Amino acid sequence: MKFIETLSTLRETRQQWRQAQLRVAFVPTMGNLHDGHIELVRQARQRADVVIVSIFVNPMQFGANEDLDAYPRTLDADKAKLHAEGVEALFFPAASDIYPRGLNEQTFVEVPGISELWCGASRPGHFRGVATIVCKLFNMVQPDVACFGEKDFQQLQVIRTMVEDLSLPIEIVGIPTRRQADGLALSSRNGYLSEAERKQATQIYATMNAMRDALCNRIASQATIINQAVSQLEDAGFKRDYVAVCNARTLQPAKDSDTDLVILIAAFMGKTRLIDNLHFSR
């Protein structure tokens, strides 16, 4: 596996792949890799001749009171996992190379509308940071296809919208959420949970499944189903950020006529903010 730290080396490597007419798949990450990330790598492998992964903890998408400094950095373990998967290249840029003029003078990319909902409302500027770094990495790597986890459902929709609006020649593939046997979605932030909190965290998935069944059977109004879900989460020790039932394409609150739906949940277990979603048709 080639370890690439500079844009010049990345471009040389990318030119070699282009000359060899190789199809390139890209998996952007912030590191601290778990089985969900590895599934992205494996899915990328099925769609291309070579796979490149990036690790960059992006300061632009963290708010002033969020966990940028505390975000786990496990480069040696990450490299070993990627090497075991046969990844051709790991791109590991420094913040000074990504944002040479600093964050305050950096040109940014913003996807209007969808970026302002849900996590965008709770974390102002977050999706500006996501769209900017993903667009920069796309321009650096120039992949044919890029794989993202569906666990960050709103992020995936933001990226799809950006790619469409900016006419970027990249296929965006969403990969289903990987879960533990008890239903908890794999996430780097799970490591912040205590043992007791970890056990209670499974209630997010249980709540979403109960919501889906109620919505599909139309046993109550959407507002009632959401209120019941909030009560269930609070009984399990969560502090709600939001619980929503949305049109899966627009992420606007679902109408009775909508059939392609997604349940979006963000909630705090202790100090740890967890997000999850359930995409389904009715």
PDB file of C-alpha atoms in Angstrom:
ATOM      1  CA  MET A   1       0.000   0.000   0.000  1.00  0.00           C
ATOM      2  CA  LYS A   2       1.347   3.390  -0.993  1.00  0.00           C
ATOM      3  CA  PHE A   3       1.297   6.000   1.792  1.00  0.00           C
ATOM      4  CA  ILE A   4       0.775   9.450   0.257  1.00  0.00           C
ATOM      5  CA  GLU A   5       1.148  12.650   2.254  1.00  0.00           C
ATOM      6  CA  THR A   6       1.461  15.346  -0.423  1.00  0.00           C
ATOM      7  CA  LEU A   7      -0.750  16.507  -3.273  1.00  0.00           C
ATOM      8  CA  SER A   8       2.137  16.301  -5.740  1.00  0.00           C
ATOM      9  CA  THR A   9       2.685  12.612  -4.983  1.00  0.00           C
ATOM     10  CA  LEU A  10      -1.055  11.988  -5.174  1.00  0.00           C
ATOM     11  CA  ARG A  11      -1.241  13.592  -8.606  1.00  0.00           C
ATOM     12  CA  GLU A  12       1.721  11.586  -9.858  1.00  0.00           C
ATOM     13  CA  THR A  13       0.057   8.381  -8.649  1.00  0.00           C
ATOM     14  CA  ARG A  14      -3.282   9.375 -10.146  1.00  0.00           C
ATOM     15  CA  GLN A  15      -1.626  10.107 -13.506  1.00  0.00           C
ATOM     16  CA  GLN A  16      -0.071   6.641 -13.504  1.00  0.00           C
ATOM     17  CA  TRP A  17      -3.478   5.077 -12.907  1.00  0.00           C
ATOM     18  CA  ARG A  18      -4.995   7.190 -15.658  1.00  0.00           C
ATOM     19  CA  GLN A  19      -2.334   6.156 -18.150  1.00  0.00           C
ATOM     20  CA  ALA A  20      -2.993   2.514 -17.250  1.00  0.00           C
ATOM     21  CA  GLN A  21      -6.728   3.151 -17.815  1.00  0.00           C
ATOM     22  CA  LEU A  22      -7.584   1.980 -14.326  1.00  0.00           C
ATOM     23  CA  ARG A  23     -10.950   2.757 -12.737  1.00  0.00           C
ATOM     24  CA  VAL A  24     -10.434   4.430  -9.352  1.00  0.00           C
ATOM     25  CA  ALA A  25     -12.668   4.066  -6.288  1.00  0.00           C
ATOM     26  CA  PHE A  26     -12.338   6.442  -3.348  1.00  0.00           C
ATOM     27  CA  VAL A  27     -13.329   6.106   0.316  1.00  0.00           C
ATOM     28  CA  PRO A  28     -12.876   9.340   2.302  1.00  0.00           C
ATOM     29  CA  THR A  29     -12.691   8.887   6.088  1.00  0.00           C
ATOM     30  CA  MET A  30     -11.601  10.636   9.256  1.00  0.00           C
ATOM     31  CA  GLY A  31      -9.760   7.538  10.444  1.00  0.00           C
ATOM     32  CA  ASN A  32     -10.309   5.433  13.583  1.00  0.00           C
ATOM     33  CA  LEU A  33     -11.512   2.780  11.175  1.00  0.00           C
ATOM     34  CA  HIS A  34     -14.074   0.160  12.173  1.00  0.00           C
ATOM     35  CA  ASP A  35     -15.860  -2.635  10.318  1.00  0.00           C
ATOM     36  CA  GLY A  36     -18.244  -0.138   8.727  1.00  0.00           C
ATOM     37  CA  HIS A  37     -15.322   1.612   7.037  1.00  0.00           C
ATOM     38  CA  ILE A  38     -13.857  -1.708   5.951  1.00  0.00           C
ATOM     39  CA  GLU A  39     -17.184  -2.613   4.335  1.00  0.00           C
ATOM     40  CA  LEU A  40     -16.944   0.624   2.328  1.00  0.00           C
ATOM     41  CA  VAL A  41     -13.484  -0.435   1.182  1.00  0.00           C
ATOM     42  CA  ARG A  42     -14.743  -3.877   0.168  1.00  0.00           C
ATOM     43  CA  GLN A  43     -17.662  -2.394  -1.737  1.00  0.00           C
ATOM     44  CA  ALA A  44     -15.299   0.039  -3.444  1.00  0.00           C
ATOM     45  CA  ARG A  45     -13.099  -2.894  -4.488  1.00  0.00           C
ATOM     46  CA  GLN A  46     -16.050  -4.430  -6.329  1.00  0.00           C
ATOM     47  CA  ARG A  47     -16.531  -1.264  -8.355  1.00  0.00           C
ATOM     48  CA  ALA A  48     -13.021  -0.382  -9.512  1.00  0.00           C
ATOM     49  CA  ASP A  49      -9.517  -1.545 -10.373  1.00  0.00           C
ATOM     50  CA  VAL A  50      -7.795   0.369  -7.579  1.00  0.00           C
ATOM     51  CA  VAL A  51      -8.964   1.731  -4.230  1.00  0.00           C
ATOM     52  CA  ILE A  52      -7.659   4.826  -2.489  1.00  0.00           C
ATOM     53  CA  VAL A  53      -8.660   5.794   1.050  1.00  0.00           C
ATOM     54  CA  SER A  54      -8.111   9.174   2.669  1.00  0.00           C
ATOM     55  CA  ILE A  55      -7.782   9.929   6.363  1.00  0.00           C
ATOM     56  CA  PHE A  56      -8.262  13.545   7.348  1.00  0.00           C
ATOM     57  CA  VAL A  57      -9.905  14.849  10.518  1.00  0.00           C
ATOM     58  CA  ASN A  58     -11.542  17.903   9.012  1.00  0.00           C
ATOM     59  CA  PRO A  59     -11.563  20.911  11.349  1.00  0.00           C
ATOM     60  CA  MET A  60     -14.056  22.803   9.167  1.00  0.00           C
ATOM     61  CA  GLN A  61     -16.917  20.455  10.041  1.00  0.00           C
ATOM     62  CA  PHE A  62     -16.447  20.666  13.815  1.00  0.00           C
ATOM     63  CA  GLY A  63     -18.198  23.341  15.863  1.00  0.00           C
ATOM     64  CA  ALA A  64     -16.575  25.447  18.561  1.00  0.00           C
ATOM     65  CA  ASN A  65     -17.734  23.158  21.380  1.00  0.00           C
ATOM     66  CA  GLU A  66     -17.338  19.833  19.561  1.00  0.00           C
ATOM     67  CA  ASP A  67     -14.765  17.089  19.911  1.00  0.00           C
ATOM     68  CA  LEU A  68     -12.098  17.920  17.287  1.00  0.00           C
ATOM     69  CA  ASP A  69      -9.155  17.552  19.683  1.00  0.00           C
ATOM     70  CA  ALA A  70     -10.679  14.472  21.327  1.00  0.00           C
ATOM     71  CA  TYR A  71     -11.505  12.734  18.051  1.00  0.00           C
ATOM     72  CA  PRO A  72      -9.596   9.410  18.131  1.00  0.00           C
ATOM     73  CA  ARG A  73      -6.561   9.196  15.878  1.00  0.00           C
ATOM     74  CA  THR A  74      -5.330   5.636  15.295  1.00  0.00           C
ATOM     75  CA  LEU A  75      -3.144   5.869  12.194  1.00  0.00           C
ATOM     76  CA  ASP A  76      -0.993   2.765  12.758  1.00  0.00           C
ATOM     77  CA  ALA A  77      -4.022   0.529  13.340  1.00  0.00           C
ATOM     78  CA  ASP A  78      -5.830   2.115  10.391  1.00  0.00           C
ATOM     79  CA  LYS A  79      -2.878   1.486   8.086  1.00  0.00           C
ATOM     80  CA  ALA A  80      -2.744  -2.168   9.139  1.00  0.00           C
ATOM     81  CA  LYS A  81      -6.451  -2.656   8.424  1.00  0.00           C
ATOM     82  CA  LEU A  82      -6.222  -1.020   5.002  1.00  0.00           C
ATOM     83  CA  HIS A  83      -3.109  -2.986   4.106  1.00  0.00           C
ATOM     84  CA  ALA A  84      -4.910  -6.206   5.008  1.00  0.00           C
ATOM     85  CA  GLU A  85      -7.690  -5.248   2.584  1.00  0.00           C
ATOM     86  CA  GLY A  86      -5.232  -4.707  -0.262  1.00  0.00           C
ATOM     87  CA  VAL A  87      -5.889  -0.979  -0.580  1.00  0.00           C
ATOM     88  CA  GLU A  88      -3.548   0.481  -3.194  1.00  0.00           C
ATOM     89  CA  ALA A  89      -3.060   3.904  -1.615  1.00  0.00           C
ATOM     90  CA  LEU A  90      -3.744   5.844   1.589  1.00  0.00           C
ATOM     91  CA  PHE A  91      -3.857   9.637   1.293  1.00  0.00           C
ATOM     92  CA  PHE A  92      -2.988  11.299   4.613  1.00  0.00           C
ATOM     93  CA  PRO A  93      -2.722  15.064   4.097  1.00  0.00           C
ATOM     94  CA  ALA A  94      -1.911  17.641   6.747  1.00  0.00           C
ATOM     95  CA  ALA A  95      -4.376  20.408   7.588  1.00  0.00           C
ATOM     96  CA  SER A  96      -1.816  22.956   6.372  1.00  0.00           C
ATOM     97  CA  ASP A  97      -1.915  21.314   2.927  1.00  0.00           C
ATOM     98  CA  ILE A  98      -5.708  21.161   2.796  1.00  0.00           C
ATOM     99  CA  TYR A  99      -6.255  24.688   4.150  1.00  0.00           C
ATOM    100  CA  PRO A 100      -2.968  26.535   3.455  1.00  0.00           C
ATOM    101  CA  ARG A 101      -4.524  29.969   4.074  1.00  0.00           C
ATOM    102  CA  GLY A 102      -6.417  28.845   7.153  1.00  0.00           C
ATOM    103  CA  LEU A 103     -10.107  28.189   7.632  1.00  0.00           C
ATOM    104  CA  ASN A 104     -11.142  31.837   7.695  1.00  0.00           C
ATOM    105  CA  GLU A 105      -9.777  32.510   4.193  1.00  0.00           C
ATOM    106  CA  GLN A 106     -10.732  29.181   2.636  1.00  0.00           C
ATOM    107  CA  THR A 107     -13.138  29.152  -0.309  1.00  0.00           C
ATOM    108  CA  PHE A 108     -16.063  27.002   0.727  1.00  0.00           C
ATOM    109  CA  VAL A 109     -18.805  24.915  -0.855  1.00  0.00           C
ATOM    110  CA  GLU A 110     -22.320  25.105   0.528  1.00  0.00           C
ATOM    111  CA  VAL A 111     -25.365  23.077  -0.510  1.00  0.00           C
ATOM    112  CA  PRO A 112     -28.436  25.214   0.276  1.00  0.00           C
ATOM    113  CA  GLY A 113     -31.669  23.903   1.715  1.00  0.00           C
ATOM    114  CA  ILE A 114     -30.824  20.332   2.628  1.00  0.00           C
ATOM    115  CA  SER A 115     -27.746  21.445   4.620  1.00  0.00           C
ATOM    116  CA  GLU A 116     -29.897  23.569   6.917  1.00  0.00           C
ATOM    117  CA  LEU A 117     -32.135  20.736   8.151  1.00  0.00           C
ATOM    118  CA  TRP A 118     -31.723  18.370  11.130  1.00  0.00           C
ATOM    119  CA  CYS A 119     -27.970  17.970  11.783  1.00  0.00           C
ATOM    120  CA  GLY A 120     -27.432  21.206   9.873  1.00  0.00           C
ATOM    121  CA  ALA A 121     -29.698  23.053  12.289  1.00  0.00           C
ATOM    122  CA  SER A 122     -28.091  21.416  15.325  1.00  0.00           C
ATOM    123  CA  ARG A 123     -24.541  21.902  14.055  1.00  0.00           C
ATOM    124  CA  PRO A 124     -24.393  25.210  12.122  1.00  0.00           C
ATOM    125  CA  GLY A 125     -21.686  25.166   9.459  1.00  0.00           C
ATOM    126  CA  HIS A 126     -21.196  21.407   9.701  1.00  0.00           C
ATOM    127  CA  PHE A 127     -22.339  20.571   6.193  1.00  0.00           C
ATOM    128  CA  ARG A 128     -20.445  23.522   4.744  1.00  0.00           C
ATOM    129  CA  GLY A 129     -17.347  21.839   6.171  1.00  0.00           C
ATOM    130  CA  VAL A 130     -18.388  18.442   4.820  1.00  0.00           C
ATOM    131  CA  ALA A 131     -19.179  19.720   1.323  1.00  0.00           C
ATOM    132  CA  THR A 132     -15.969  21.743   1.161  1.00  0.00           C
ATOM    133  CA  ILE A 133     -13.628  18.928   2.191  1.00  0.00           C
ATOM    134  CA  VAL A 134     -15.364  16.321   0.033  1.00  0.00           C
ATOM    135  CA  CYS A 135     -15.253  18.631  -2.983  1.00  0.00           C
ATOM    136  CA  LYS A 136     -11.558  19.343  -2.369  1.00  0.00           C
ATOM    137  CA  LEU A 137     -10.756  15.654  -1.986  1.00  0.00           C
ATOM    138  CA  PHE A 138     -12.719  14.824  -5.144  1.00  0.00           C
ATOM    139  CA  ASN A 139     -10.650  17.396  -7.044  1.00  0.00           C
ATOM    140  CA  MET A 140      -7.437  15.999  -5.600  1.00  0.00           C
ATOM    141  CA  VAL A 141      -8.146  12.283  -6.062  1.00  0.00           C
ATOM    142  CA  GLN A 142     -10.336  12.564  -9.194  1.00  0.00           C
ATOM    143  CA  PRO A 143     -12.081   9.234  -8.568  1.00  0.00           C
ATOM    144  CA  ASP A 144     -14.518   7.497 -10.881  1.00  0.00           C
ATOM    145  CA  VAL A 145     -16.622   6.278  -7.969  1.00  0.00           C
ATOM    146  CA  ALA A 146     -16.807   7.161  -4.259  1.00  0.00           C
ATOM    147  CA  CYS A 147     -18.414   5.137  -1.463  1.00  0.00           C
ATOM    148  CA  PHE A 148     -20.131   6.583   1.615  1.00  0.00           C
ATOM    149  CA  GLY A 149     -22.023   4.933   4.449  1.00  0.00           C
ATOM    150  CA  GLU A 150     -25.770   5.381   4.642  1.00  0.00           C
ATOM    151  CA  LYS A 151     -25.498   5.786   8.417  1.00  0.00           C
ATOM    152  CA  ASP A 152     -24.776   9.475   7.766  1.00  0.00           C
ATOM    153  CA  PHE A 153     -27.886   9.694   5.611  1.00  0.00           C
ATOM    154  CA  GLN A 154     -28.133  13.477   5.480  1.00  0.00           C
ATOM    155  CA  GLN A 155     -24.434  13.774   4.676  1.00  0.00           C
ATOM    156  CA  LEU A 156     -24.877  11.330   1.798  1.00  0.00           C
ATOM    157  CA  GLN A 157     -27.778  13.369   0.394  1.00  0.00           C
ATOM    158  CA  VAL A 158     -25.764  16.582   0.714  1.00  0.00           C
ATOM    159  CA  ILE A 159     -22.873  15.025  -1.213  1.00  0.00           C
ATOM    160  CA  ARG A 160     -25.162  13.624  -3.906  1.00  0.00           C
ATOM    161  CA  THR A 161     -26.753  17.046  -4.355  1.00  0.00           C
ATOM    162  CA  MET A 162     -23.361  18.748  -4.533  1.00  0.00           C
ATOM    163  CA  VAL A 163     -22.083  16.302  -7.157  1.00  0.00           C
ATOM    164  CA  GLU A 164     -25.202  16.798  -9.250  1.00  0.00           C
ATOM    165  CA  ASP A 165     -25.229  20.590  -8.914  1.00  0.00           C
ATOM    166  CA  LEU A 166     -21.517  20.960  -9.731  1.00  0.00           C
ATOM    167  CA  SER A 167     -21.639  18.392 -12.582  1.00  0.00           C
ATOM    168  CA  LEU A 168     -18.850  16.316 -11.079  1.00  0.00           C
ATOM    169  CA  PRO A 169     -18.184  13.118 -13.093  1.00  0.00           C
ATOM    170  CA  ILE A 170     -18.240  10.843 -10.044  1.00  0.00           C
ATOM    171  CA  GLU A 171     -20.578   7.981  -9.211  1.00  0.00           C
ATOM    172  CA  ILE A 172     -21.726   8.254  -5.587  1.00  0.00           C
ATOM    173  CA  VAL A 173     -22.571   4.920  -3.949  1.00  0.00           C
ATOM    174  CA  GLY A 174     -24.359   4.637  -0.618  1.00  0.00           C
ATOM    175  CA  ILE A 175     -23.491   1.526   1.394  1.00  0.00           C
ATOM    176  CA  PRO A 176     -25.986   0.155   3.968  1.00  0.00           C
ATOM    177  CA  THR A 177     -25.237   0.760   7.646  1.00  0.00           C
ATOM    178  CA  ARG A 178     -23.230  -1.927   9.430  1.00  0.00           C
ATOM    179  CA  ARG A 179     -24.572  -2.804  12.867  1.00  0.00           C
ATOM    180  CA  GLN A 180     -23.585  -4.781  15.915  1.00  0.00           C
ATOM    181  CA  ALA A 181     -25.601  -7.928  16.620  1.00  0.00           C
ATOM    182  CA  ASP A 182     -27.813  -5.932  19.000  1.00  0.00           C
ATOM    183  CA  GLY A 183     -28.574  -3.316  16.356  1.00  0.00           C
ATOM    184  CA  LEU A 184     -26.267  -0.475  17.366  1.00  0.00           C
ATOM    185  CA  ALA A 185     -24.847   1.222  14.278  1.00  0.00           C
ATOM    186  CA  LEU A 186     -21.060   1.105  14.048  1.00  0.00           C
ATOM    187  CA  SER A 187     -19.564   4.510  14.783  1.00  0.00           C
ATOM    188  CA  SER A 188     -16.276   5.926  15.994  1.00  0.00           C
ATOM    189  CA  ARG A 189     -18.247   7.773  18.677  1.00  0.00           C
ATOM    190  CA  ASN A 190     -19.425   4.507  20.241  1.00  0.00           C
ATOM    191  CA  GLY A 191     -16.028   4.397  21.901  1.00  0.00           C
ATOM    192  CA  TYR A 192     -17.041   7.351  24.072  1.00  0.00           C
ATOM    193  CA  LEU A 193     -19.881   5.359  25.686  1.00  0.00           C
ATOM    194  CA  SER A 194     -19.567   3.740  29.095  1.00  0.00           C
ATOM    195  CA  GLU A 195     -20.547   0.085  29.386  1.00  0.00           C
ATOM    196  CA  ALA A 196     -23.968   1.021  30.764  1.00  0.00           C
ATOM    197  CA  GLU A 197     -24.509   3.684  28.112  1.00  0.00           C
ATOM    198  CA  ARG A 198     -23.509   1.226  25.398  1.00  0.00           C
ATOM    199  CA  LYS A 199     -26.258  -1.168  26.489  1.00  0.00           C
ATOM    200  CA  GLN A 200     -28.893   1.572  26.492  1.00  0.00           C
ATOM    201  CA  ALA A 201     -27.764   2.914  23.093  1.00  0.00           C
ATOM    202  CA  THR A 202     -29.412  -0.037  21.344  1.00  0.00           C
ATOM    203  CA  GLN A 203     -32.776   1.616  22.030  1.00  0.00           C
ATOM    204  CA  ILE A 204     -32.262   3.919  19.037  1.00  0.00           C
ATOM    205  CA  TYR A 205     -32.545   1.011  16.618  1.00  0.00           C
ATOM    206  CA  ALA A 206     -35.424  -0.560  18.543  1.00  0.00           C
ATOM    207  CA  THR A 207     -37.263   2.775  18.517  1.00  0.00           C
ATOM    208  CA  MET A 208     -36.798   3.210  14.781  1.00  0.00           C
ATOM    209  CA  ASN A 209     -38.123  -0.270  14.056  1.00  0.00           C
ATOM    210  CA  ALA A 210     -41.211   0.399  16.186  1.00  0.00           C
ATOM    211  CA  MET A 211     -41.725   3.695  14.346  1.00  0.00           C
ATOM    212  CA  ARG A 212     -41.428   2.017  10.958  1.00  0.00           C
ATOM    213  CA  ASP A 213     -44.016  -0.608  11.861  1.00  0.00           C
ATOM    214  CA  ALA A 214     -46.415   2.032  13.164  1.00  0.00           C
ATOM    215  CA  LEU A 215     -45.975   4.224  10.102  1.00  0.00           C
ATOM    216  CA  CYS A 216     -46.421   1.365   7.642  1.00  0.00           C
ATOM    217  CA  ASN A 217     -49.560   0.180   9.428  1.00  0.00           C
ATOM    218  CA  ARG A 218     -50.790   3.771   9.908  1.00  0.00           C
ATOM    219  CA  ILE A 219     -51.876   2.928  13.452  1.00  0.00           C
ATOM    220  CA  ALA A 220     -51.535   6.557  14.590  1.00  0.00           C
ATOM    221  CA  SER A 221     -50.725   9.993  13.244  1.00  0.00           C
ATOM    222  CA  GLN A 222     -47.127  10.766  12.345  1.00  0.00           C
ATOM    223  CA  ALA A 223     -46.939  13.326  15.156  1.00  0.00           C
ATOM    224  CA  THR A 224     -48.173  10.780  17.692  1.00  0.00           C
ATOM    225  CA  ILE A 225     -45.658   8.179  16.507  1.00  0.00           C
ATOM    226  CA  ILE A 226     -42.822  10.692  16.841  1.00  0.00           C
ATOM    227  CA  ASN A 227     -43.945  11.712  20.332  1.00  0.00           C
ATOM    228  CA  GLN A 228     -44.084   8.068  21.412  1.00  0.00           C
ATOM    229  CA  ALA A 229     -40.574   7.543  20.044  1.00  0.00           C
ATOM    230  CA  VAL A 230     -39.265  10.545  21.972  1.00  0.00           C
ATOM    231  CA  SER A 231     -40.764   9.158  25.172  1.00  0.00           C
ATOM    232  CA  GLN A 232     -39.205   5.753  24.509  1.00  0.00           C
ATOM    233  CA  LEU A 233     -35.765   7.306  23.990  1.00  0.00           C
ATOM    234  CA  GLU A 234     -36.054   9.498  27.081  1.00  0.00           C
ATOM    235  CA  ASP A 235     -37.066   6.473  29.155  1.00  0.00           C
ATOM    236  CA  ALA A 236     -33.851   4.806  27.982  1.00  0.00           C
ATOM    237  CA  GLY A 237     -31.779   7.752  29.185  1.00  0.00           C
ATOM    238  CA  PHE A 238     -31.395   9.703  25.949  1.00  0.00           C
ATOM    239  CA  LYS A 239     -31.676  13.451  25.546  1.00  0.00           C
ATOM    240  CA  ARG A 240     -33.300  14.120  22.188  1.00  0.00           C
ATOM    241  CA  ASP A 241     -31.712  16.333  19.567  1.00  0.00           C
ATOM    242  CA  TYR A 242     -34.301  15.473  16.925  1.00  0.00           C
ATOM    243  CA  VAL A 243     -36.602  12.651  15.869  1.00  0.00           C
ATOM    244  CA  ALA A 244     -38.026  13.039  12.361  1.00  0.00           C
ATOM    245  CA  VAL A 245     -39.894  11.167   9.653  1.00  0.00           C
ATOM    246  CA  CYS A 246     -38.855  12.509   6.267  1.00  0.00           C
ATOM    247  CA  ASN A 247     -39.197  12.179   2.546  1.00  0.00           C
ATOM    248  CA  ALA A 248     -36.028  10.191   1.801  1.00  0.00           C
ATOM    249  CA  ARG A 249     -35.045  12.342  -1.172  1.00  0.00           C
ATOM    250  CA  THR A 250     -35.690  15.869   0.104  1.00  0.00           C
ATOM    251  CA  LEU A 251     -35.409  15.195   3.872  1.00  0.00           C
ATOM    252  CA  GLN A 252     -38.405  17.451   4.378  1.00  0.00           C
ATOM    253  CA  PRO A 253     -40.967  16.215   6.925  1.00  0.00           C
ATOM    254  CA  ALA A 254     -42.937  13.416   5.289  1.00  0.00           C
ATOM    255  CA  LYS A 255     -46.433  13.920   3.932  1.00  0.00           C
ATOM    256  CA  ASP A 256     -49.125  11.247   4.182  1.00  0.00           C
ATOM    257  CA  SER A 257     -48.735  10.628   0.437  1.00  0.00           C
ATOM    258  CA  ASP A 258     -44.975   9.976   0.635  1.00  0.00           C
ATOM    259  CA  THR A 259     -43.936   6.352   0.224  1.00  0.00           C
ATOM    260  CA  ASP A 260     -40.102   6.567   0.250  1.00  0.00           C
ATOM    261  CA  LEU A 261     -39.374   7.450   3.863  1.00  0.00           C
ATOM    262  CA  VAL A 262     -36.452   7.766   6.234  1.00  0.00           C
ATOM    263  CA  ILE A 263     -36.533   8.027  10.020  1.00  0.00           C
ATOM    264  CA  LEU A 264     -33.753  10.306  11.270  1.00  0.00           C
ATOM    265  CA  ILE A 265     -32.690  10.357  14.908  1.00  0.00           C
ATOM    266  CA  ALA A 266     -30.005  12.273  16.771  1.00  0.00           C
ATOM    267  CA  ALA A 267     -29.798  11.969  20.545  1.00  0.00           C
ATOM    268  CA  PHE A 268     -27.316  12.323  23.375  1.00  0.00           C
ATOM    269  CA  MET A 269     -26.413   9.408  25.609  1.00  0.00           C
ATOM    270  CA  GLY A 270     -24.489  11.168  28.340  1.00  0.00           C
ATOM    271  CA  LYS A 271     -22.100  13.486  26.507  1.00  0.00           C
ATOM    272  CA  THR A 272     -22.048  11.378  23.335  1.00  0.00           C
ATOM    273  CA  ARG A 273     -24.190  12.452  20.393  1.00  0.00           C
ATOM    274  CA  LEU A 274     -25.365   9.464  18.346  1.00  0.00           C
ATOM    275  CA  ILE A 275     -27.129   9.548  14.989  1.00  0.00           C
ATOM    276  CA  ASP A 276     -28.935   6.797  13.113  1.00  0.00           C
ATOM    277  CA  ASN A 277     -31.561   6.342  10.434  1.00  0.00           C
ATOM    278  CA  LEU A 278     -33.910   3.784   8.931  1.00  0.00           C
ATOM    279  CA  HIS A 279     -34.788   4.008   5.224  1.00  0.00           C
ATOM    280  CA  PHE A 280     -37.898   2.142   4.060  1.00  0.00           C
ATOM    281  CA  SER A 281     -40.914   2.214   1.761  1.00  0.00           C
ATOM    282  CA  ARG A 282     -44.553   1.965   2.743  1.00  0.00           C
TER     283      ARG A 282
END
